[in-house]
Coordinates of C-alpha atoms in Angstrom, one line a residue:
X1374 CA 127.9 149.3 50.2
X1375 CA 129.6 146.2 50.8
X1376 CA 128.1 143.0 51.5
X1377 CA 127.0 141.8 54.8
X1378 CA 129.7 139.1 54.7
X1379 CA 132.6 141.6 53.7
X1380 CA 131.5 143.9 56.3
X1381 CA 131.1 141.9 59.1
X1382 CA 135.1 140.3 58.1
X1383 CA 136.2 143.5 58.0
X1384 CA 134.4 144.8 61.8
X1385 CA 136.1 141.6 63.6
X1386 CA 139.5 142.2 61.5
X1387 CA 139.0 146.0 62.9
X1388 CA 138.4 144.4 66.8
X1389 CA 141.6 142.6 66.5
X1390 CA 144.1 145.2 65.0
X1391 CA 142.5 148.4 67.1
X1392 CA 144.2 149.0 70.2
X1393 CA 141.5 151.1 71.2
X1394 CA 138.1 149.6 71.3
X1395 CA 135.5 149.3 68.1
X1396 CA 131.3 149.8 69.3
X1397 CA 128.4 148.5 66.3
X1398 CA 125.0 149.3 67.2
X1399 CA 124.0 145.5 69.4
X1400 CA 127.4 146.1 71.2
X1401 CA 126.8 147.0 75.1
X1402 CA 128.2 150.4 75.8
X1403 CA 127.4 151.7 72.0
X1404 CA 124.8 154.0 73.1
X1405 CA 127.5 155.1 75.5
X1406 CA 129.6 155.7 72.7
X1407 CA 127.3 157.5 70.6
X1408 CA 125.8 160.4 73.3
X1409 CA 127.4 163.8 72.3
X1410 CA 127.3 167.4 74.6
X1411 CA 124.2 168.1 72.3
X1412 CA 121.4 166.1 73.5
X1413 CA 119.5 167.1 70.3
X1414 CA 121.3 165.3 68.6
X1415 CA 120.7 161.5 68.3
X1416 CA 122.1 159.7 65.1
X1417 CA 123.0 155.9 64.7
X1418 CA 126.8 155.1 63.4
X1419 CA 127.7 151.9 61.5
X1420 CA 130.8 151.3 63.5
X1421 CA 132.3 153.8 66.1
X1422 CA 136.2 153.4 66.7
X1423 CA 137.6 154.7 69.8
X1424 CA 141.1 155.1 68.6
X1425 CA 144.0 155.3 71.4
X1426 CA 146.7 155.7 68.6
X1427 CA 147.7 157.4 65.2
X1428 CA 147.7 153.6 64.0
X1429 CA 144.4 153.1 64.9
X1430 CA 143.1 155.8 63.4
X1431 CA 144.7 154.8 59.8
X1432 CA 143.6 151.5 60.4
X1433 CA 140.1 153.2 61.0
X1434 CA 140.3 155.1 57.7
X1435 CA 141.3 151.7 56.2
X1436 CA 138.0 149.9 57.3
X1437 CA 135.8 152.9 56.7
X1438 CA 136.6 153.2 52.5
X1439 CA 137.2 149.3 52.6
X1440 CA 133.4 149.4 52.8
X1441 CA 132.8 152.6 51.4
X1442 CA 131.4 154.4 54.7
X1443 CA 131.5 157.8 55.2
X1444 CA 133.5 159.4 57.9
X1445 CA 132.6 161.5 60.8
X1446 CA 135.7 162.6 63.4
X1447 CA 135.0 163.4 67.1
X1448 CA 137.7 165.3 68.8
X1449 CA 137.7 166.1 72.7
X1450 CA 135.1 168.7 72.7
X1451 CA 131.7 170.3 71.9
X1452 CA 130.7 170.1 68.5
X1453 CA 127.4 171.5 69.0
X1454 CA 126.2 171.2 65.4
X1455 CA 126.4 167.2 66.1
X1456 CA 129.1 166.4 63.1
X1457 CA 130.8 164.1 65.8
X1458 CA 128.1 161.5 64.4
X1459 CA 126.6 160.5 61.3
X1460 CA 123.5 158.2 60.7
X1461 CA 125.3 155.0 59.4
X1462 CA 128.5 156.3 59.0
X1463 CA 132.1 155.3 60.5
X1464 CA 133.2 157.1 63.6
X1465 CA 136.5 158.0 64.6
X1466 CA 136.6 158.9 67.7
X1467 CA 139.9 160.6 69.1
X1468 CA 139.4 160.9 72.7
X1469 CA 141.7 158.7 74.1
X1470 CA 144.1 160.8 72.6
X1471 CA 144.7 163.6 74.6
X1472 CA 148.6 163.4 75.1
X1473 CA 150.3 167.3 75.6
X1474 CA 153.8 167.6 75.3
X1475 CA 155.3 171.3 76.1
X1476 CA 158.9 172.1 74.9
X1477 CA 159.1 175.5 77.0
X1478 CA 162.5 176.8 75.4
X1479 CA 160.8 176.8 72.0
X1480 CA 157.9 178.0 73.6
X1481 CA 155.7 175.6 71.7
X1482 CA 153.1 172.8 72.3
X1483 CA 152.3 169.5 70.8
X1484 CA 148.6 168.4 71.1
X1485 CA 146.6 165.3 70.4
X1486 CA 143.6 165.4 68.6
X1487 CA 141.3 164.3 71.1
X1488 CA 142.5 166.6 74.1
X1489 CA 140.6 169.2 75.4
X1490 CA 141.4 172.8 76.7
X1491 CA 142.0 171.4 80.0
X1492 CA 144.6 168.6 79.2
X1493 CA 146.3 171.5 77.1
X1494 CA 145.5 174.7 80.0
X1495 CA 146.9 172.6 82.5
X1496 CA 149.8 171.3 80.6
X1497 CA 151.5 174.3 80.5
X1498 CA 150.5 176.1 83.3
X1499 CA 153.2 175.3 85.1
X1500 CA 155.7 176.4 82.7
X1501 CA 153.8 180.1 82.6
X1502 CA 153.0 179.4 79.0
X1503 CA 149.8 179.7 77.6
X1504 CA 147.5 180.1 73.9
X1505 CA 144.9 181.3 72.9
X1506 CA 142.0 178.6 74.1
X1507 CA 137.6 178.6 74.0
X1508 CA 136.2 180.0 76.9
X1509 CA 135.4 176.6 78.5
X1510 CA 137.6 174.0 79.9
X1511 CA 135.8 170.9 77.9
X1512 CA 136.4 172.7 74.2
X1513 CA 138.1 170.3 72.5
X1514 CA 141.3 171.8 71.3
X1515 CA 141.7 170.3 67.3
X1516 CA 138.2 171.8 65.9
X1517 CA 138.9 174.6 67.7
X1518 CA 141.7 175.7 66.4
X1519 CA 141.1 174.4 62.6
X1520 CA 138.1 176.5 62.7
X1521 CA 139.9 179.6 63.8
X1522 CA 139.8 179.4 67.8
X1523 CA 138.4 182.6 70.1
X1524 CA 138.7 183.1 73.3
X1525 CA 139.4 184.6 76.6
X1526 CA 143.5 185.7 75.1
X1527 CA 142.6 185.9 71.5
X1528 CA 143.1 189.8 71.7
X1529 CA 146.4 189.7 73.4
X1530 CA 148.0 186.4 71.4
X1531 CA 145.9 186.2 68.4
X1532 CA 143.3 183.8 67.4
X1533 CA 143.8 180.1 68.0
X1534 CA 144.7 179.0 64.2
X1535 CA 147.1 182.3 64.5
X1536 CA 149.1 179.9 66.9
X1537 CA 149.4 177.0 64.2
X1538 CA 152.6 176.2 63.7
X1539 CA 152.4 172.2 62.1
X1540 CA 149.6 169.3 62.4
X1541 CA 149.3 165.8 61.7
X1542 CA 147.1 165.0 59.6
X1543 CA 144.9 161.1 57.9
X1544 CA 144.2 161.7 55.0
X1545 CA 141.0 160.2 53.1
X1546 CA 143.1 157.5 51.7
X1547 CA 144.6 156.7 55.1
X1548 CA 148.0 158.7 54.5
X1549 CA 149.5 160.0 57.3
X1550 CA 150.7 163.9 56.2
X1551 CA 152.3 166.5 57.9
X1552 CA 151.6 170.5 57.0
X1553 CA 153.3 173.7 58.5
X1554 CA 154.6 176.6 56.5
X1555 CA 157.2 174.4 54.6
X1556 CA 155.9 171.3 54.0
X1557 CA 152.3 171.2 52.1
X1558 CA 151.7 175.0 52.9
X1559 CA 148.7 175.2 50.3
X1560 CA 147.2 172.4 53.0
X1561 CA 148.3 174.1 55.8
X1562 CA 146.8 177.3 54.1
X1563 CA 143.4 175.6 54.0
X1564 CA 143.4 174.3 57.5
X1565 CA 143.5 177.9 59.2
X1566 CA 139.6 178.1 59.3
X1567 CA 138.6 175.4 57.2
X1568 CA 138.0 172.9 59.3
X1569 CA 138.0 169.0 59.3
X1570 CA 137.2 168.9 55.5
X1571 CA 140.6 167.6 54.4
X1572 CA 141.8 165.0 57.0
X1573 CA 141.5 163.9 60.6
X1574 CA 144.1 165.7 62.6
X1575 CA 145.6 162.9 65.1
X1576 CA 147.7 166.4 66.5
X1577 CA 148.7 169.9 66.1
X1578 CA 151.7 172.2 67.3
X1579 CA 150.6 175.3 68.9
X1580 CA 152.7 178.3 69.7
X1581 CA 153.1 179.1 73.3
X1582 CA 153.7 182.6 74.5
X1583 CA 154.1 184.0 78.7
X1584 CA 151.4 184.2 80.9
X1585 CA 153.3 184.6 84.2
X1586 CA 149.8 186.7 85.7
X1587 CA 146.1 186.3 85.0
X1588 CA 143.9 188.7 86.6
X1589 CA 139.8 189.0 86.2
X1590 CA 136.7 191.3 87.1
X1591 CA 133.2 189.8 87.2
X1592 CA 130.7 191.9 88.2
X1593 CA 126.8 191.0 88.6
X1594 CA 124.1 193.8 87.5
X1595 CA 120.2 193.9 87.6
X1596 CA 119.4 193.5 83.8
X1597 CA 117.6 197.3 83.9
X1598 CA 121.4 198.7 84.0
X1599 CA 122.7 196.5 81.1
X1600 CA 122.7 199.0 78.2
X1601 CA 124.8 201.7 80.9
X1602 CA 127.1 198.5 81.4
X1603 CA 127.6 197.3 78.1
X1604 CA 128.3 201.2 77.4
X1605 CA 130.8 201.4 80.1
X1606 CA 132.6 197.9 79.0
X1607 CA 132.8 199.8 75.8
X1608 CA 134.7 202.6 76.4
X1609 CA 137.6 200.8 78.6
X1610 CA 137.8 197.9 76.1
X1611 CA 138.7 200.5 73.5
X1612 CA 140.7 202.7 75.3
X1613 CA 142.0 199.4 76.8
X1614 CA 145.7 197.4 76.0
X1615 CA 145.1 194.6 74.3
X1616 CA 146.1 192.3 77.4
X1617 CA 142.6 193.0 78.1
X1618 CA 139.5 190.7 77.4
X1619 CA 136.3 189.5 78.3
X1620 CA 132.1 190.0 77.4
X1621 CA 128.9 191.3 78.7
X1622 CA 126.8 188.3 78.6
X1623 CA 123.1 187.8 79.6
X1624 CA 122.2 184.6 82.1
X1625 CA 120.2 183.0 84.8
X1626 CA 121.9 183.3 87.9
X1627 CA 124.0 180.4 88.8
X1628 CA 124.0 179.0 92.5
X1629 CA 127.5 179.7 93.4
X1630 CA 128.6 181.3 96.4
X1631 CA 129.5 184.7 95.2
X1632 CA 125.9 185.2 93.6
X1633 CA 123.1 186.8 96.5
X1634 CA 120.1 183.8 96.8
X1635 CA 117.3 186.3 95.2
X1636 CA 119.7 186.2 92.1
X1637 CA 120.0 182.8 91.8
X1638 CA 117.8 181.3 88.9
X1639 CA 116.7 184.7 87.4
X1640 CA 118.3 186.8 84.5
X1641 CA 121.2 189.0 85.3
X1642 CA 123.5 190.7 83.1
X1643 CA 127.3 190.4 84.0
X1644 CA 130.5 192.1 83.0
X1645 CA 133.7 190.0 82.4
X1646 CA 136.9 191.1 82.0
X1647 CA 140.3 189.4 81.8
X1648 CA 143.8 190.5 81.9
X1649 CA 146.7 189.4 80.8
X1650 CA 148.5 190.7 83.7
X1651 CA 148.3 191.9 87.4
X1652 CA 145.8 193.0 89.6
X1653 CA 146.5 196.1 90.4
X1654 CA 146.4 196.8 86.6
X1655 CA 143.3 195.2 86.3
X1656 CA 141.6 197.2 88.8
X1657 CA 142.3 200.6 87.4
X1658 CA 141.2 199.5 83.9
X1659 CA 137.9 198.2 85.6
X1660 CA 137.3 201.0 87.9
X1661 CA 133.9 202.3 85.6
X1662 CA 132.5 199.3 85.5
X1663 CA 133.0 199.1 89.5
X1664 CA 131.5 202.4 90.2
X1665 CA 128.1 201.2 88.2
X1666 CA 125.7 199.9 91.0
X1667 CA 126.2 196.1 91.2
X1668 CA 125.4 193.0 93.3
X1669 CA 128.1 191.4 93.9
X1670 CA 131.7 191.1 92.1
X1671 CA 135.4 188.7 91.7
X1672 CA 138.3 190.6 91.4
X1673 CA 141.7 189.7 91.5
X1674 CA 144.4 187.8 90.6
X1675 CA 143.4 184.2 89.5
X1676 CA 145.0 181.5 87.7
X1677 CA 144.2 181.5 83.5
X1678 CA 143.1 177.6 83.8
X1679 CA 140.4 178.4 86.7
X1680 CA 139.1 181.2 84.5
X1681 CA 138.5 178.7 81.1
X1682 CA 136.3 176.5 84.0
X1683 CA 133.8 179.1 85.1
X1684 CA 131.6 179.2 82.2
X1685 CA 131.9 175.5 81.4
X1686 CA 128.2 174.0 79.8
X1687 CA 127.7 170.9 81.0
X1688 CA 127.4 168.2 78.6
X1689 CA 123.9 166.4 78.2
X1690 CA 121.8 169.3 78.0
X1691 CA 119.8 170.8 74.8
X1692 CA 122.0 173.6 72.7
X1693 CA 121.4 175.6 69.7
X1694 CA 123.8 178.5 69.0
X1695 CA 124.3 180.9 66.5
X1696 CA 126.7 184.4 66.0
X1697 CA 126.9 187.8 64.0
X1698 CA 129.9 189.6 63.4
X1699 CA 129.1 193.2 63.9
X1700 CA 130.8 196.6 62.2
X1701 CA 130.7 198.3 65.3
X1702 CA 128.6 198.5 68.5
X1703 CA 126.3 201.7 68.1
X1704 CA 124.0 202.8 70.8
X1705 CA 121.3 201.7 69.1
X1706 CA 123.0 198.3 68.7
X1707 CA 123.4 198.5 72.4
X1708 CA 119.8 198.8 73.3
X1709 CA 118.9 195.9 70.4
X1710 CA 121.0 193.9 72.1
X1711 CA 120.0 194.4 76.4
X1712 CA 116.5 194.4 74.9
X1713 CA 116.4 190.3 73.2
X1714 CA 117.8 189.4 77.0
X1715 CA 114.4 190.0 78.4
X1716 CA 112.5 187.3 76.1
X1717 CA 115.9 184.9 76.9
X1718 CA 114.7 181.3 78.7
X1719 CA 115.4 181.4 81.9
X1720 CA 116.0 179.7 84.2
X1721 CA 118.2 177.6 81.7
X1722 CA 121.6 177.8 80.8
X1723 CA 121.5 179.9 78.2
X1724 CA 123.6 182.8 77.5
X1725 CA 123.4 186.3 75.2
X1726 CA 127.3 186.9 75.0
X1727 CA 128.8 190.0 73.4
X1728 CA 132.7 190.3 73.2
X1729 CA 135.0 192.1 71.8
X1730 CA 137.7 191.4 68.9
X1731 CA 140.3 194.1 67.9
X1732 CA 144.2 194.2 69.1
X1733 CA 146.0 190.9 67.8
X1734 CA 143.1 189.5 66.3
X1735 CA 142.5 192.0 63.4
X1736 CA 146.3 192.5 63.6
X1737 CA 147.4 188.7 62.6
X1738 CA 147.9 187.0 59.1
X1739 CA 145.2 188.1 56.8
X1740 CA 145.7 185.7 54.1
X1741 CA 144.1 182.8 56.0
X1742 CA 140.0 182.2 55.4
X1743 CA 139.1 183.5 58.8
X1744 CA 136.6 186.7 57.1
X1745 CA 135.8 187.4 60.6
X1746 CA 138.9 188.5 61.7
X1747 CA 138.4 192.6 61.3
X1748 CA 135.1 192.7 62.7
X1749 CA 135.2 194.6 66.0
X1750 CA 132.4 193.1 68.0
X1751 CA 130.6 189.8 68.0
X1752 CA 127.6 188.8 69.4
X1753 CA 126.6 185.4 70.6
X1754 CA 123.3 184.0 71.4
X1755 CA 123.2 180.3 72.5
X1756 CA 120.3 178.7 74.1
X1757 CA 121.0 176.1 76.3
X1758 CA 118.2 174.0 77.9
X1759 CA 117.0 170.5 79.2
X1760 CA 113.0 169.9 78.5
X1761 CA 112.2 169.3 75.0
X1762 CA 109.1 171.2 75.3
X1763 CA 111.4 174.6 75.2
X1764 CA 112.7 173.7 71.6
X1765 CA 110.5 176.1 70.2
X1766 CA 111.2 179.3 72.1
X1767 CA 114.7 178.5 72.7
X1768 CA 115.4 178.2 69.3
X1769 CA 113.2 181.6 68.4
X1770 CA 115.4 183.3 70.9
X1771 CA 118.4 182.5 68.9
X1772 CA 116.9 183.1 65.6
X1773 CA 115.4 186.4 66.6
X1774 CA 118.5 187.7 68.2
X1775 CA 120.7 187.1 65.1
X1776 CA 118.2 188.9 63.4
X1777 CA 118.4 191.5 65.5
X1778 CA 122.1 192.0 64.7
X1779 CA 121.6 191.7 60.8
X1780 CA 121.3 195.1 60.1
X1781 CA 125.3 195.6 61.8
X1782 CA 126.3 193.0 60.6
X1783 CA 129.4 192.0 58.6
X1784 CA 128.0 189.2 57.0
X1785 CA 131.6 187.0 58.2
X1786 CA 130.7 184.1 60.7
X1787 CA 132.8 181.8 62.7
X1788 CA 131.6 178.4 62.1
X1789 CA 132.6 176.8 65.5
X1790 CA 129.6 179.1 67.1
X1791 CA 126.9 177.9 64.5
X1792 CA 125.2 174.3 64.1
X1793 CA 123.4 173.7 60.5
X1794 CA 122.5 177.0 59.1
X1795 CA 122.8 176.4 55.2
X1796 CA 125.5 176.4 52.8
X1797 CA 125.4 180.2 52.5
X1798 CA 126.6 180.2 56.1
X1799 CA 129.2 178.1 55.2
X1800 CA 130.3 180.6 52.7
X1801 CA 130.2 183.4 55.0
X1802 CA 132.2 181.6 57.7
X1803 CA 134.8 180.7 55.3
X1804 CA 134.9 183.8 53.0
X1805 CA 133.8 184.1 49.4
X1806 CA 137.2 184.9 48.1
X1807 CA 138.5 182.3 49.9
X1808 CA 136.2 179.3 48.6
X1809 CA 137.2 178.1 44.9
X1810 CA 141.0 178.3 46.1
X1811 CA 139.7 175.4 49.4
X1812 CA 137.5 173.7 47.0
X1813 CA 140.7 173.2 45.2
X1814 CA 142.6 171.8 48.2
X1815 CA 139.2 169.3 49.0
X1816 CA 139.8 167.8 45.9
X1817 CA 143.5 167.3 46.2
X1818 CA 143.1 165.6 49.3
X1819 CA 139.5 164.6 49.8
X1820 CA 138.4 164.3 46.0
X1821 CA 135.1 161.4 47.5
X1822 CA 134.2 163.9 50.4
X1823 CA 134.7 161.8 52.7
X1824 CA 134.7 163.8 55.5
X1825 CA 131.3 165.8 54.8
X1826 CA 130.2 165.7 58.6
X1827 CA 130.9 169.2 58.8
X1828 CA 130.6 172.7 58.0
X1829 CA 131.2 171.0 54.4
X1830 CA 133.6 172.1 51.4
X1831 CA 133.1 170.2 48.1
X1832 CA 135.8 169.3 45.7
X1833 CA 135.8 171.0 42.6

């Protein structure tokens, strides 16, 4: 650790060369600077630099091994595990960059590190362009898609990271590098699912492919029919194209104008699907799910960046998540499943998700650690809450629904779904065949881990 002299040179020399702005703990606007989407999570940086340029962020890397400081990166978005922040640690916070430039005849997107599925949804929109993106507006796009990237088109364009075409990249020594299939491939081989463990990625170039038509069913059910719908979304998923998307998810009724007033703050289950395509289209494929008794519905045409809004979480609130990749979805599994929603706390904003994977998803590049690419179904539990005295149960829920799962499951998890969990979860999210060949690649480009505020690969 440096002295107290040294370090507070080097915090005024970092004030006067940043153009964005630098926060240390007695600054006003710090604790500002610090609050994440997870309010559970509460941790004191050393120095927080809100960088508005790649400059700044080299000059940031500069300051933080200057006085030997570990590094944590926050990018536009969730990060519900918290590694946005680390108790005494340097900061770099990306948010102020969020520029998207589209080049629609190469059908192809450059996106900052700091921008979030909206700056990049609503970016190319207009061009009827889109990618694979979360299934919220306020994911933030670069952990996203370096930890693999699911979502609403994942089964009709592939997973997120299937989209990587290049990124842009400082390193731990403050080297600005560049990685696509050319130019440091073993790098750009690592960063398809293995996160922000070898460099903060100032932006990334994302294949863009046609979406001239987005279409979408949501349909509300009383939660005593959700094993007939989860059945029924079932059978059209997998007799379905793979334009076609969505979940059957468990939550409290929101108060939205669709959703009847005695639903409102009780658990429902609902059916979602998307389409890559047309309306009419849409409404054949749904037509089962229709004829199920339900209280109310949404179908129709509807524009892809409305969609990624209507099951935004907003930010503030108390989160703990957690996933299982599943072999298949059984009957048995089925009733497992509709069952954990009754012990669920509502009202809160939790959610007991269960989508579907298949068509380009198991189809793309295998040879990237993604080990959760050929499972068919995945189930998501996340518990969402505000009063600290529901910690307890809400995190229980979670627990006890994964282990409800564990006897289907494929043992593969995708790390942007999961907070701390231990370093076997790490393994399983990146793939045990996978993990001496990215320890290799830490060490080549991260040999101090550095950048350990995450779901963490050590050199070797």
């Amino acid at each position: 650790m440096a002295s107290l002299s040294k370090a507070g040179a080097a915090l005024a020399a970092l004030r006067e060369d940043l153009v964005g702005e630098v926060f240390a703990p007695r600054d006003p606007g710090y604790d500002e600077a610090r609050t994440v989407f997870n309010a559970m999570i509460d941790r004191r940086p050393a120095v927080i630099a809100q960088c508005a340029q790649v400059t700044d962020v080299v000059r940031a890397v500069r300051f933080g091994r200057e006085l030997d400081l570990h590094i944590a990166v926050r990018g536009g978005g969730h990060g519900v595990a918290g590694t946005a922040l680390g108790d005494g640690a340097l900061v770099v916070d990306l948010r102020r960059m969020h520029h998207v430039t589209v080049d629609p005849a190469a059908e192809a997107v450059r996106v900052e590190g700091g921008a979030t599925m909206s700056h990049l949804d609503r970016a190319t929109e207009p061009y009827g362009l889109a990618t694979t993106g979360g299934r919220a507006s306020t994911t933030g796009v670069g952990g996203f898609v370096l930890g693999g990237g699911t979502g609403w088109l994942d089964r009709a364009f592939g997973l997120a990271v299937d989209n990587l075409l290049g990124i842009e990249l400082v390193t731990a020594d403050a080297e600005r590098v560049h990685a696509n299939a050319d130019d440091n491939p073993e790098l750009f081989w690592a960063l398809h699912g293995g996160g922000g463990n070898f460099g903060i990625a100032t932006a990334l170039t994302l294949r863009l492919h046609e979406l001239p038509e987005f279409s979408i069913a949501l349909l509300l059910y009383p939660p005593r029919l959700g094993p007939d719908v989860v059945r029924v979304f079932r059978e059209i998923v997998q007799g379905g194209p793979d334009e076609l998307g969505g979940a059957v998810l468990y939550l409290t009724g929101p108060p939205v104008r669709f959703v009847p007033p005695e639903l409102v703050g009780k658990l429902v289950c609902a059916a979602v699907l998307t389409y890559a395509g047309g309306e009419g289209d849409l409404r054949g494929l749904a037509a089962p799910l229709l004829a199920l008794p339900h209280e109310a519905e949404v179908v129709g045409a509807m524009p892809y960046t409305d969609v990624q809004c209507m099951l935004d979480v907003p930010t503030g609130l108390r989160n703990h998540w957690s996933a299982e990749y599943v072999r298949g979805l059984p009957d048995e599994l089925v009733e497992v499943f509709c069952t954990r929603a009754a012990s669920m706390p509502v009202p809160t904003g939790s959610q007991h998700v269960l989508f579907p994977q298949g068509g380009a998803i198991a189809g793309g590049p295998h040879e990237y650690p993604v080990p959760y690419r050929d499972a068919p179904w995945a189930m998501h539990p996340f518990a969402v809450w505000q009063d600290p005295a529901d910690d307890e149960r809400a995190i229980a829920w979670v627990r006890d629904a994964r282990a409800d799962a564990r006897p289907w499951s494929t043992g593969a998890v995708y790390l942007n779904f999961i907070g701390e969990e231990g370093p076997e979860r790490v393994r399983a999210g990146l793939g045990e065949g996978n993990l001496l060949r990215l320890e290799k690649v830490k060490r080549a480009y991260d040999p101090d881990n550095v950048f350990r505020f995450n779901h963490n690969i050590r050199p070797v």
